PDB file of C-alpha atoms in Angstrom:
ATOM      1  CA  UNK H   1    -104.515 157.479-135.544  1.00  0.00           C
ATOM      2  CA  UNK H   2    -102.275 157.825-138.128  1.00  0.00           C
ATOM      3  CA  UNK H   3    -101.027 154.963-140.553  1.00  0.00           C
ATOM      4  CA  UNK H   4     -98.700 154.618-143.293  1.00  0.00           C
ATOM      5  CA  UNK H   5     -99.298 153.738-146.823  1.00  0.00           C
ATOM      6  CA  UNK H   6    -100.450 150.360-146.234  1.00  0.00           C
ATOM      7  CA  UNK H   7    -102.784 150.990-144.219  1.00  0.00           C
ATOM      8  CA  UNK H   8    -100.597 150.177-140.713  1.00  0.00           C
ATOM      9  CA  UNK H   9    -100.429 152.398-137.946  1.00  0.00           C
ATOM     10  CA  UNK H  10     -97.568 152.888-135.825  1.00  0.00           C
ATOM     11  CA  UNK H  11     -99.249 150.778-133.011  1.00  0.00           C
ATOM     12  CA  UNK H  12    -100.383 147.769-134.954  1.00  0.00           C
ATOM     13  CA  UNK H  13     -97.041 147.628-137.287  1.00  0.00           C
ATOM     14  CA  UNK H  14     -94.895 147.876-133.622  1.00  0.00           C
ATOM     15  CA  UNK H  15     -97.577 144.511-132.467  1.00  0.00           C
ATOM     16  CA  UNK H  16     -96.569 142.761-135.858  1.00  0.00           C
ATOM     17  CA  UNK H  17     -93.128 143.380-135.567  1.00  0.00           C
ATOM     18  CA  UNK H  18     -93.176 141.905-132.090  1.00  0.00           C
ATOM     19  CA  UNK H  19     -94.629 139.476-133.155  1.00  0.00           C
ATOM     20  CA  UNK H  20     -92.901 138.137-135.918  1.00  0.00           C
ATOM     21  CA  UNK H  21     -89.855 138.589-133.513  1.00  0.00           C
ATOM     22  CA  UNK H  22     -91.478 136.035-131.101  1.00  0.00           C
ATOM     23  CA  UNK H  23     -91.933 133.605-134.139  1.00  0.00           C
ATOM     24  CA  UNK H  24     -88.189 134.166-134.607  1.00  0.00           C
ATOM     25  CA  UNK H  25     -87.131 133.823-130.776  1.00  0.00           C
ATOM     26  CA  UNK H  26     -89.244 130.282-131.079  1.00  0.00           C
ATOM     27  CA  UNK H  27     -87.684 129.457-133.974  1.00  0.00           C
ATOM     28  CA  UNK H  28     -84.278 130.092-132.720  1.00  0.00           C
ATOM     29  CA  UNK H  29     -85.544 128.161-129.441  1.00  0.00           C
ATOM     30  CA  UNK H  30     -87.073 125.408-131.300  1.00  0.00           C
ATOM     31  CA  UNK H  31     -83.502 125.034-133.863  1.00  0.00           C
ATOM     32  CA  UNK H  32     -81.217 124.995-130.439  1.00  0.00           C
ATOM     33  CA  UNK H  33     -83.268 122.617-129.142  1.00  0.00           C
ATOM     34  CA  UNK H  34     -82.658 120.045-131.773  1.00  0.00           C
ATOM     35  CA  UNK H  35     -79.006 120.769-132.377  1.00  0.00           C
ATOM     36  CA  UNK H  36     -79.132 120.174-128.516  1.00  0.00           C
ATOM     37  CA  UNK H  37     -81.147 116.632-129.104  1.00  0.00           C
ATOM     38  CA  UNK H  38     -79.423 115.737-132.188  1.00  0.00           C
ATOM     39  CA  UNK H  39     -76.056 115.923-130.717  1.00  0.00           C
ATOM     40  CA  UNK H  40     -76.961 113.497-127.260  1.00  0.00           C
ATOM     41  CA  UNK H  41     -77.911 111.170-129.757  1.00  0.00           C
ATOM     42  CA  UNK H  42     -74.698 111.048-131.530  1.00  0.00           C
ATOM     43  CA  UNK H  43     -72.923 110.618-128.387  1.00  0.00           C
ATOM     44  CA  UNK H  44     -75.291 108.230-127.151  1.00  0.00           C
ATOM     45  CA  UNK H  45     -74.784 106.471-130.293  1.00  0.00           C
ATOM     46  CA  UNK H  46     -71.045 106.673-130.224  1.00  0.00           C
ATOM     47  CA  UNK H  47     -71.036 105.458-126.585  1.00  0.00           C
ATOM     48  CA  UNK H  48     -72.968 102.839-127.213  1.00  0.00           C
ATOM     49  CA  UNK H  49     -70.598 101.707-130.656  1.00  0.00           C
ATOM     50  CA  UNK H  50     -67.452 102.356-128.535  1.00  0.00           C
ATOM     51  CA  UNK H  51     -68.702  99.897-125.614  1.00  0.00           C
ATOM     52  CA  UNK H  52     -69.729  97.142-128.671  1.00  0.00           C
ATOM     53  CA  UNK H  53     -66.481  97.427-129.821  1.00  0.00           C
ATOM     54  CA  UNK H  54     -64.645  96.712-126.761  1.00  0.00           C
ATOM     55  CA  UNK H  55     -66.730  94.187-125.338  1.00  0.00           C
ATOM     56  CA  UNK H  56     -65.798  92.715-128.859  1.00  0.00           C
ATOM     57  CA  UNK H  57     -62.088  92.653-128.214  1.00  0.00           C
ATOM     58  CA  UNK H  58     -62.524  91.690-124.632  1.00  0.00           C
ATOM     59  CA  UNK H  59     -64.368  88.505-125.989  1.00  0.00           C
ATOM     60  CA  UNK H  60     -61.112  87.556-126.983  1.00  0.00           C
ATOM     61  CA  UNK H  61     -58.726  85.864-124.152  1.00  0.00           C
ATOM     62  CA  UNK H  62     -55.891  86.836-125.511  1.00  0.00           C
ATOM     63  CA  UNK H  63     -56.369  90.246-126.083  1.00  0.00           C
ATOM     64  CA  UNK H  64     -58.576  90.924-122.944  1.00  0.00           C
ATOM     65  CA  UNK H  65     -55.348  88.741-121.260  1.00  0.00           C
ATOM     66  CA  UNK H  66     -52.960  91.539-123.077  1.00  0.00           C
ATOM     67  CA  UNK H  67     -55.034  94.562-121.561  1.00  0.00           C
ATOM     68  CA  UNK H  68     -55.706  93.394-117.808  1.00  0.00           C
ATOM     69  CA  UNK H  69     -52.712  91.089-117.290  1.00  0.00           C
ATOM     70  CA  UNK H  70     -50.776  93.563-114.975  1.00  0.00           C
ATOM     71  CA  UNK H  71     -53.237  96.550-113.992  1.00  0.00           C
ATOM     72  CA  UNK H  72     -56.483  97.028-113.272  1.00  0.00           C
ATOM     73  CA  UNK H  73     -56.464 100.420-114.352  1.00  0.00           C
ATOM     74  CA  UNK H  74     -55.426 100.175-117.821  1.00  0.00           C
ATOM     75  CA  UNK H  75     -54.508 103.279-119.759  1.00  0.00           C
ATOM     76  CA  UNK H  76     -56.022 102.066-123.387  1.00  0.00           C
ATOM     77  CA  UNK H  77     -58.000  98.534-125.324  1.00  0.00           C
ATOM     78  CA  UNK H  78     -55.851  96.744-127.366  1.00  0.00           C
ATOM     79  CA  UNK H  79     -57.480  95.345-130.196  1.00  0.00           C
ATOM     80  CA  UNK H  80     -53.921  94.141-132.014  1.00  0.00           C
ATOM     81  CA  UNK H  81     -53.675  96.690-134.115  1.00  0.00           C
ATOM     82  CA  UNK H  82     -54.777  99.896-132.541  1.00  0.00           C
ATOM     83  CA  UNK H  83     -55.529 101.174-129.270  1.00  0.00           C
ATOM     84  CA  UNK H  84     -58.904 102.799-127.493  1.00  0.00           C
ATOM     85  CA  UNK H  85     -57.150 105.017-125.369  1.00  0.00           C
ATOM     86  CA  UNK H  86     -57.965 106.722-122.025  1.00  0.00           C
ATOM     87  CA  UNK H  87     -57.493 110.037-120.922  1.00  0.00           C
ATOM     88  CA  UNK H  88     -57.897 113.851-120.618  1.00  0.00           C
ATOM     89  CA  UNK H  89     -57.293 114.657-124.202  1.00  0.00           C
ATOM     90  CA  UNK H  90     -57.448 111.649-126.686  1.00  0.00           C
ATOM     91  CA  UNK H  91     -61.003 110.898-127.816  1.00  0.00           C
ATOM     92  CA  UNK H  92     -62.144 107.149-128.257  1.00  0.00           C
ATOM     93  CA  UNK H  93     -61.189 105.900-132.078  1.00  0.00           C
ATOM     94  CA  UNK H  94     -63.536 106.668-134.650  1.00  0.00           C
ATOM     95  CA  UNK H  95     -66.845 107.476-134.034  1.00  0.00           C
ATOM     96  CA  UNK H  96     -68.146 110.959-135.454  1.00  0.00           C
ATOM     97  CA  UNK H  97     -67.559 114.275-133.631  1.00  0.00           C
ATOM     98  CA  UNK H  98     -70.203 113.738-130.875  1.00  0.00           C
ATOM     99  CA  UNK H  99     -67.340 114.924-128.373  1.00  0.00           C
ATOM    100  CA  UNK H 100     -66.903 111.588-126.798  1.00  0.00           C
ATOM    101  CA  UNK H 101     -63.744 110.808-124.793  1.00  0.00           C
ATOM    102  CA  UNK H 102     -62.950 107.826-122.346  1.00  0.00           C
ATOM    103  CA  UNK H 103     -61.413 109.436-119.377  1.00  0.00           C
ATOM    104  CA  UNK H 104     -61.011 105.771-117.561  1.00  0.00           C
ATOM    105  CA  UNK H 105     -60.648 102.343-117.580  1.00  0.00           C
ATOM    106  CA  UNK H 106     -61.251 100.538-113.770  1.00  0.00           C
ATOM    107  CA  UNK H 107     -61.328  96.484-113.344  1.00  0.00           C
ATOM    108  CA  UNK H 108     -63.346  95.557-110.160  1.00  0.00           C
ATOM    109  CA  UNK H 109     -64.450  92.417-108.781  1.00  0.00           C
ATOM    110  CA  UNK H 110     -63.521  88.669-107.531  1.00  0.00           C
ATOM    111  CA  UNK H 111     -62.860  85.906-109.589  1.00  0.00           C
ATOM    112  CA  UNK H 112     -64.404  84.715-111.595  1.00  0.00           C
ATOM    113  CA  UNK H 113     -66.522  87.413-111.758  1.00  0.00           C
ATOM    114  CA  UNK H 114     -65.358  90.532-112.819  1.00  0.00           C
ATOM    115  CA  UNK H 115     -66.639  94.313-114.026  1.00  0.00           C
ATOM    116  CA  UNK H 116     -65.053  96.931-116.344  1.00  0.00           C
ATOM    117  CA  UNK H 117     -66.371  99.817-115.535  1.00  0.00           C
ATOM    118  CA  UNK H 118     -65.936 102.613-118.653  1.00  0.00           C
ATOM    119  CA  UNK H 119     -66.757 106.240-118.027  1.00  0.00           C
ATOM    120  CA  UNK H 120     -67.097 108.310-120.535  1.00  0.00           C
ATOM    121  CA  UNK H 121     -67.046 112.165-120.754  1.00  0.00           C
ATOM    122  CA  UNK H 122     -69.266 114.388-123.150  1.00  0.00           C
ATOM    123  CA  UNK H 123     -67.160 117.425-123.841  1.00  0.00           C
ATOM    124  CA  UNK H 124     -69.952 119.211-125.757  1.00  0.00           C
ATOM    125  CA  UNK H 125     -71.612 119.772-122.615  1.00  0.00           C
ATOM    126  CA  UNK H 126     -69.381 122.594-122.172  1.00  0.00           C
ATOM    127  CA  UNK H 127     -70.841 124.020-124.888  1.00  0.00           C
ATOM    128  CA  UNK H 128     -74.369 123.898-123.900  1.00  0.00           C
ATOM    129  CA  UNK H 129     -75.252 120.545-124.772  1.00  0.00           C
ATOM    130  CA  UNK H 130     -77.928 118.241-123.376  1.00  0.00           C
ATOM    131  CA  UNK H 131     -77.262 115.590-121.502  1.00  0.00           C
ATOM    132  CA  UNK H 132     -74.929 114.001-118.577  1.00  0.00           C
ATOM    133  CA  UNK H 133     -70.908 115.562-118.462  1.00  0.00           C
ATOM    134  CA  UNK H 134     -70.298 111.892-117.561  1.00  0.00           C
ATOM    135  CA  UNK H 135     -71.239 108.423-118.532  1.00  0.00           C
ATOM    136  CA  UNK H 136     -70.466 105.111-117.388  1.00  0.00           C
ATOM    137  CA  UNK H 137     -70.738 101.811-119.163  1.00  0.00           C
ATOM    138  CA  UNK H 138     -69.788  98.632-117.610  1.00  0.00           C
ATOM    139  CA  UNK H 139     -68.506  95.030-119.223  1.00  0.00           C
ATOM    140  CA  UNK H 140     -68.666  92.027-117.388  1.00  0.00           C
ATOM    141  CA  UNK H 141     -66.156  89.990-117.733  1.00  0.00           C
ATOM    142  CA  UNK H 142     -65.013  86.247-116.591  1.00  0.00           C
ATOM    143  CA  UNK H 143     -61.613  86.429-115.048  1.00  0.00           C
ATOM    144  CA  UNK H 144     -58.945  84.503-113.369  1.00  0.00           C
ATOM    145  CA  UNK H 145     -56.702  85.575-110.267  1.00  0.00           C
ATOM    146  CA  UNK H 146     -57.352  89.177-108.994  1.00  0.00           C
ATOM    147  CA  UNK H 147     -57.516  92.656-110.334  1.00  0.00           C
ATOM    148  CA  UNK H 148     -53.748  93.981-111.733  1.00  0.00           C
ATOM    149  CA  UNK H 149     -52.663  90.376-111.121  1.00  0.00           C
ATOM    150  CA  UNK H 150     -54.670  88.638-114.032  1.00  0.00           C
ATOM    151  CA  UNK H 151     -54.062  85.218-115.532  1.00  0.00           C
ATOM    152  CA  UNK H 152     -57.458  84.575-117.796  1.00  0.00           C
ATOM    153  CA  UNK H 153     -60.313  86.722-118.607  1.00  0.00           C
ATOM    154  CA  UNK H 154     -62.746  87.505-121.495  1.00  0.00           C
ATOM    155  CA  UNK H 155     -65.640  89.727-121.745  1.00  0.00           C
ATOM    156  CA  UNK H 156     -69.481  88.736-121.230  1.00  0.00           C
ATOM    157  CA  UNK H 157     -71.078  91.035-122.044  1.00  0.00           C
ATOM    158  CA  UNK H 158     -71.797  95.186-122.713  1.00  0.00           C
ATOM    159  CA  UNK H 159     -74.859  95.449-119.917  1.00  0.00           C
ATOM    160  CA  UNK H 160     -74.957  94.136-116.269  1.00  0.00           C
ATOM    161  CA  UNK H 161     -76.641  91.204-117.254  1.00  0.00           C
ATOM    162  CA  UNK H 162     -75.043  87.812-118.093  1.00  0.00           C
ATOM    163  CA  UNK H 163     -75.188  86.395-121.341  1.00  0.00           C
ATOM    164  CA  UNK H 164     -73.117  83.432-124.039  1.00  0.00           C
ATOM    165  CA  UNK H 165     -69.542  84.772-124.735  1.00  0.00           C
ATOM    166  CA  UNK H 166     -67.617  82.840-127.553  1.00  0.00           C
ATOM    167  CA  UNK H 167     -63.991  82.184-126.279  1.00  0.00           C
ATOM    168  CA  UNK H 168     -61.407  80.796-128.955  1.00  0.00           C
ATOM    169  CA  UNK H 169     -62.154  78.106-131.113  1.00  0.00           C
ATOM    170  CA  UNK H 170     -65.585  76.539-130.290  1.00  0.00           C
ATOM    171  CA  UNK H 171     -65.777  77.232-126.614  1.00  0.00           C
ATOM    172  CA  UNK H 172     -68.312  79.147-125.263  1.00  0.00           C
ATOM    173  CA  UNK H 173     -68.976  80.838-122.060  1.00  0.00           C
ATOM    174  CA  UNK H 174     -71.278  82.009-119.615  1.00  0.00           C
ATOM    175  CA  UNK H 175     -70.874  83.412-115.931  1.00  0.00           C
ATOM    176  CA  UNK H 176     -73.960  82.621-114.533  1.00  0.00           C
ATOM    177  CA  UNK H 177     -76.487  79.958-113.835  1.00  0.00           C
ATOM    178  CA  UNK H 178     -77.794  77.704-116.903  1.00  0.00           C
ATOM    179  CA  UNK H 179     -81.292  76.327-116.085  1.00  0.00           C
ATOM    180  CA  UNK H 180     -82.152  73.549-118.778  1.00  0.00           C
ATOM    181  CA  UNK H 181     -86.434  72.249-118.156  1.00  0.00           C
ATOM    182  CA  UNK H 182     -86.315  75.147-115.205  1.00  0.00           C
ATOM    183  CA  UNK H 183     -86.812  79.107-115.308  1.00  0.00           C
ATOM    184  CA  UNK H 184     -84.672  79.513-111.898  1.00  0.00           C
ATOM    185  CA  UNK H 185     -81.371  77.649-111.777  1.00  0.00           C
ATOM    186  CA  UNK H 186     -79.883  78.111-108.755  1.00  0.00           C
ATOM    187  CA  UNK H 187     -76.657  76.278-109.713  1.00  0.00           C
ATOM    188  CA  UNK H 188     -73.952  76.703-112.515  1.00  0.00           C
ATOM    189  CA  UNK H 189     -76.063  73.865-113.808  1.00  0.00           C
ATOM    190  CA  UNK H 190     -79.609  73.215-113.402  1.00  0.00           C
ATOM    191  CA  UNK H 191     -80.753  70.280-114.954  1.00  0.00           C
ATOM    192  CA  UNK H 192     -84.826  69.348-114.697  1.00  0.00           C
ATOM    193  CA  UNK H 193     -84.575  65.279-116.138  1.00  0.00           C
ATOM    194  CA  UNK H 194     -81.995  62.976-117.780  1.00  0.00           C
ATOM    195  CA  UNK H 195     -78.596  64.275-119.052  1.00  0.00           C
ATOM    196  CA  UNK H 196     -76.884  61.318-121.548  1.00  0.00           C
ATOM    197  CA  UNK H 197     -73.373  61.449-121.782  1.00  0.00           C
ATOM    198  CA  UNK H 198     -71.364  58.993-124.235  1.00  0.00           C
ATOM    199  CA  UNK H 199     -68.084  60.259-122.584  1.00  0.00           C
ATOM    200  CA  UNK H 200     -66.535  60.439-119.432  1.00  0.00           C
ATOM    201  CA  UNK H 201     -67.684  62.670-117.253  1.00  0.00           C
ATOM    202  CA  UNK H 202     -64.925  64.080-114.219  1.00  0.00           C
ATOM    203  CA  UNK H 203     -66.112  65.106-110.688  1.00  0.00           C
ATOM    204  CA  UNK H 204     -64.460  65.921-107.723  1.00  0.00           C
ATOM    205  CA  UNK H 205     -67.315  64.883-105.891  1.00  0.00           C
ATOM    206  CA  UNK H 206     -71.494  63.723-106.823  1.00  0.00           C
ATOM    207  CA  UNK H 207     -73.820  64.226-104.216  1.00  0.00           C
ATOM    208  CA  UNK H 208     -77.146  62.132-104.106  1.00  0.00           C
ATOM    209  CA  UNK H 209     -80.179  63.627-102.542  1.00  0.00           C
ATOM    210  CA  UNK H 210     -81.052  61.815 -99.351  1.00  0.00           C
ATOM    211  CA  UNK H 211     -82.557  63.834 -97.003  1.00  0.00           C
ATOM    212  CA  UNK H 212     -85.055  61.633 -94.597  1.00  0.00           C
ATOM    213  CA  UNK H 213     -87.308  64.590 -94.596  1.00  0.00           C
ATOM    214  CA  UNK H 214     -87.715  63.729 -98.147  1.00  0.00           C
ATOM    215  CA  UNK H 215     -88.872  60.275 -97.667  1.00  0.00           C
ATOM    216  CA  UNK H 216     -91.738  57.689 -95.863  1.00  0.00           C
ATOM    217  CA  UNK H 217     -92.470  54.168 -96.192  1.00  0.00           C
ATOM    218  CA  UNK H 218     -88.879  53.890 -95.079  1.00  0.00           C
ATOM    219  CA  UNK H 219     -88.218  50.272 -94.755  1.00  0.00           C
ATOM    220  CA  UNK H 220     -85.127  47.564 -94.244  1.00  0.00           C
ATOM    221  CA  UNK H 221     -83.716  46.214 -97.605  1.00  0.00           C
ATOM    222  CA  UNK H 222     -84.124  42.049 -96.777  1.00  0.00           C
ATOM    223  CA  UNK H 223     -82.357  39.522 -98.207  1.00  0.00           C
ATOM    224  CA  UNK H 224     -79.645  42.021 -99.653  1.00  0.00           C
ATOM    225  CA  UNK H 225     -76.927  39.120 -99.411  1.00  0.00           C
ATOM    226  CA  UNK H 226     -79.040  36.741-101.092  1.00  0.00           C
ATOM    227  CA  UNK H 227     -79.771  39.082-103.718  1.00  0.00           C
ATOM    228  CA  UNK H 228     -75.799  40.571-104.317  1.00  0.00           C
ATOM    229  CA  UNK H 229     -74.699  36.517-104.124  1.00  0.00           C
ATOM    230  CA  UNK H 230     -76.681  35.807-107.264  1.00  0.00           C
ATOM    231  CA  UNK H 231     -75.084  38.665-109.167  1.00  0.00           C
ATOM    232  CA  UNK H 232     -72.458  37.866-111.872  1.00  0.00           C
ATOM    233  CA  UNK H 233     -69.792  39.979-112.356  1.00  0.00           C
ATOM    234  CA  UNK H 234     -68.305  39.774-115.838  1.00  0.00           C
ATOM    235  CA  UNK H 235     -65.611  41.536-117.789  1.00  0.00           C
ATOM    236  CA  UNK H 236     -66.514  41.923-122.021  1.00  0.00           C
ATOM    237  CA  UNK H 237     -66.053  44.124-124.981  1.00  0.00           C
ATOM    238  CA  UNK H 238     -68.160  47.398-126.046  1.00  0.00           C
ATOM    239  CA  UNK H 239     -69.452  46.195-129.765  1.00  0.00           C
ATOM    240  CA  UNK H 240     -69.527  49.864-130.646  1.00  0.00           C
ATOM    241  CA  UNK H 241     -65.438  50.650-130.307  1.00  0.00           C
ATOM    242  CA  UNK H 242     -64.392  47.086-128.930  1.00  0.00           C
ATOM    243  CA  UNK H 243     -63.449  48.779-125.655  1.00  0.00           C
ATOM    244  CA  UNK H 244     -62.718  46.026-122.717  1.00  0.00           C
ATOM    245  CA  UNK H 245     -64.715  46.666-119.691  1.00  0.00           C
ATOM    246  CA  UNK H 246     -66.118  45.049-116.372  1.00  0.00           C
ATOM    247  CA  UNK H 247     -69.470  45.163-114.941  1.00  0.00           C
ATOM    248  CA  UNK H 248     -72.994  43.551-114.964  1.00  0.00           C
ATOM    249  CA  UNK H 249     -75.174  42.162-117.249  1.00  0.00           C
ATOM    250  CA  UNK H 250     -78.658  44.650-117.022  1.00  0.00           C
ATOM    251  CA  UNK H 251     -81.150  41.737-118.147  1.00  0.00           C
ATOM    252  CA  UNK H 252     -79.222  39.596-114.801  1.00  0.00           C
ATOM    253  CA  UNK H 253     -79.671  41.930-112.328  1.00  0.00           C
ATOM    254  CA  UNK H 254     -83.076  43.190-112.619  1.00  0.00           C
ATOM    255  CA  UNK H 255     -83.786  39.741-111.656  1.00  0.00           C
ATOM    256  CA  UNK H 256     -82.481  39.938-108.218  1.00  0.00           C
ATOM    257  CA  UNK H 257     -82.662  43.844-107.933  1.00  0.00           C
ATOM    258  CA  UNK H 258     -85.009  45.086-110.550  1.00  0.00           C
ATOM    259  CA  UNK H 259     -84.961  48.900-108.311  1.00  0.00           C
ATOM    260  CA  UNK H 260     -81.168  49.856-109.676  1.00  0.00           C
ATOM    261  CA  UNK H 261     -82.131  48.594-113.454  1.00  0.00           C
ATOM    262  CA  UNK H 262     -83.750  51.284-116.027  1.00  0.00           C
ATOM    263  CA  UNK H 263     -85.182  51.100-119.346  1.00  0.00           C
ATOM    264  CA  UNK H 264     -84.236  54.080-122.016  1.00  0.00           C
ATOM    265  CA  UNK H 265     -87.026  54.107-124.308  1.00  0.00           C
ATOM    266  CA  UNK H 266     -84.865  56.716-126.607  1.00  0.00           C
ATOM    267  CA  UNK H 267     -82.183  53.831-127.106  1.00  0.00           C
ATOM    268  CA  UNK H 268     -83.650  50.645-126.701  1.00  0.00           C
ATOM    269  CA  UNK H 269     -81.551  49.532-123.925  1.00  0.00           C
ATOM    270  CA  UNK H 270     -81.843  48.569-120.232  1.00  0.00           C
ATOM    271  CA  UNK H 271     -78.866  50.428-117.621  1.00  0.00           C
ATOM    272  CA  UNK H 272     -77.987  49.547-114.245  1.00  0.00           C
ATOM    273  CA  UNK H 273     -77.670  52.345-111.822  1.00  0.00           C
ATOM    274  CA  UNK H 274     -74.317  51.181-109.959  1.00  0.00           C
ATOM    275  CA  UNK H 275     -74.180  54.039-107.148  1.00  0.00           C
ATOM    276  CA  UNK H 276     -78.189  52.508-105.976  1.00  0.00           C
ATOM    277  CA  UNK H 277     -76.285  48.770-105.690  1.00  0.00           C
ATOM    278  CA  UNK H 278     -74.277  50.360-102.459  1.00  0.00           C
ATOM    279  CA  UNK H 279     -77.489  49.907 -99.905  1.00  0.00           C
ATOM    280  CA  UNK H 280     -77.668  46.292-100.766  1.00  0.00           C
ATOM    281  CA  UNK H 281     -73.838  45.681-100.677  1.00  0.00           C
ATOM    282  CA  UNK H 282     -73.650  46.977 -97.153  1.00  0.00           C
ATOM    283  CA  UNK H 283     -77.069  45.232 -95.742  1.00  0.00           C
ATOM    284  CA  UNK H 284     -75.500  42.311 -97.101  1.00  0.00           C
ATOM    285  CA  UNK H 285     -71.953  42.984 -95.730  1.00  0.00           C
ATOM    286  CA  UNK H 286     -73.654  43.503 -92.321  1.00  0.00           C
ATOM    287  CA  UNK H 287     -75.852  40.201 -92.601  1.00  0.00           C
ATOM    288  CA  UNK H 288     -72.474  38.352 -93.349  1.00  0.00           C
ATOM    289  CA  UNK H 289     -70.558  39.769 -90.331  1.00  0.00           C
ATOM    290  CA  UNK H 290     -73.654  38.303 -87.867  1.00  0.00           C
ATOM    291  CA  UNK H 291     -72.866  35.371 -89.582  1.00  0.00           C
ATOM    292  CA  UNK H 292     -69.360  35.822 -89.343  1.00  0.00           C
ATOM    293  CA  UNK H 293     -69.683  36.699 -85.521  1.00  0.00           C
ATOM    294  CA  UNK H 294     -72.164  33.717 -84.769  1.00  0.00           C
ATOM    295  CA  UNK H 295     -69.323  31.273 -86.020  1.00  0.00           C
ATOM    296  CA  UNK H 296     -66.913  33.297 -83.969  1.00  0.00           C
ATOM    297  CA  UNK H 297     -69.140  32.739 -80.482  1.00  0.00           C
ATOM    298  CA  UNK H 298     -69.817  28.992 -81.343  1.00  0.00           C
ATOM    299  CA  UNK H 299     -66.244  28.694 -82.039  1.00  0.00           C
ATOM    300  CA  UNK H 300     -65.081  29.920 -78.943  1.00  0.00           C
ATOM    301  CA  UNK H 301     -67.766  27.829 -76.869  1.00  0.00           C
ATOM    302  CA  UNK H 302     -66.061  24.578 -78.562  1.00  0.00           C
ATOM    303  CA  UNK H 303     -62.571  25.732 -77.181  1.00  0.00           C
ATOM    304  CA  UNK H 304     -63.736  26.096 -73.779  1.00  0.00           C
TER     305      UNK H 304
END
């Protein structure tokens, strides 16, 4: 076989040559590849930055209020002093040349619970690159009244997941249930123990558990009118703010009814629990009326 001044023949330089040309197509594979990789990420990234960022200027009522007031398909995010807008040909504000571009903005959802849905399109997959043509992000968000008719609303959060949203000032929000001693709320507010309040506190309505499947030993109160005729009910002065009040004494009634009378160990002071003094009122009530009704008969016995 013959071979060239290296020592080569035609057959093994033509394998070597193929060869290196394989290394070079794997190269070229390997370099697409990442440029492929690299540039999801930046869009990743920059959908991910974009959705921060308006989630952050959703947080704020007023500005969320200025986007979703009158449409539930808004055309652009107003932060106050530029806009994220939405459509064929304007790409989301400043985020690196990933390609990204909002193509809409849609509000879904009944009050108070509401969802921004953003979807997002990755024009460099025209161009070969890796990855989804579309995206979609969504924002929860608290609102009030109905989508394109909206009189309140601020953002939540970026995922589908509920979390704390700061409003203005030092209110703070959350949309769904807030377990305190308890891993599974199952109301707005689920409270395991005492809540202390040095306020008012305003309810259109409190609800006391009393289901007789929850109960035995279920007996008659006696002697309730006995026991609500030795109360004493006073009117004084709070020593802390000199507020004038009415009520009972705590130390006076646990005489009589020590069940409605508590001791707080964290304040060193006894309460009375008025709502439990209800039962005895009405036994006694009723125990008066027999009394009332016996006079009645004997009464009308004498005027025969």
């Amino acid at each position: 076989m013959k071979k060239n001044n290296r020592g080569f023949s035609l057959v093994e330089l033509m394998m070597i040559l193929g060869a290196l040309g394989g290394v070079s197509l794997l190269v070229m594979n390997l370099s697409k590849q990442t440029i492929k990789s690299s540039a999801k990420l930046q869009f990743d990234t920059d959908v991910t930055l974009t959705t921060n960022e308006i989630n952050g200027i959703l947080s704020d009522p007023a500005k969320c209020l200025a986007t979703l007031q009158t449409t539930a398909t808004p055309a652009s995010i107003n932060n106050g002093k530029y806009y994220i807008t939405s459509s064929a040909s304007a790409p989301a504000q400043g985020y690196g040349n990933s390609g990204l571009m909002i193509t809409s903005y849609t509000l879904t959802g009944t009050a108070p619970d509401g969802v921004l849905t953003i979807l997002y399109q990755n024009k460099n997959i025209l161009k070969g690159s890796s990855g989804a043509a579309n995206i979609s992000k969504k924002i929860n968000l608290y609102i009030e009244g109905s989508p394109g008719a909206i009189t309140k609303c601020r953002a939540s959060s970026t995922s589908t997941t509920d979390i704390w949203s700061h409003g203005t000032g030092n209110d703070i929000f959350y949309l769904g249930e807030v377990g305190i001693g308890t891993t599974s709320p199952g109301y707005k507010l689920d409270v395991t123990g005492d809540i202390k309040s040095s306020g008012v506190i305003y309810t259109t309505s409190l609800q006391y558990t009393s289901d007789k499947r929850l109960k035995k030993n279920i007996a008659p109160i006696e002697n309730a009118l006995e026991k609500v005729s030795s109360l004493r009910g006073v009117r004084f002065s709070w020593k802390s703010n000199n507020t004038k009040d009415v009520g009972f004494i705590a130390q006076e009634v646990k005489k009589q009814i020590p069940e409605i009378v508590k001791y707080d160990v964290n304040r060193d002071v006894s309460t009375v629990d008025y709502a439990r003094l209800v039962p005895f009122l009405v036994e006694a009530i009723k125990t008066q009326q027999e009394e009332i009704n016996k006079l009645k008969n004997k009464i009308n016995e004498m005027q025969r």
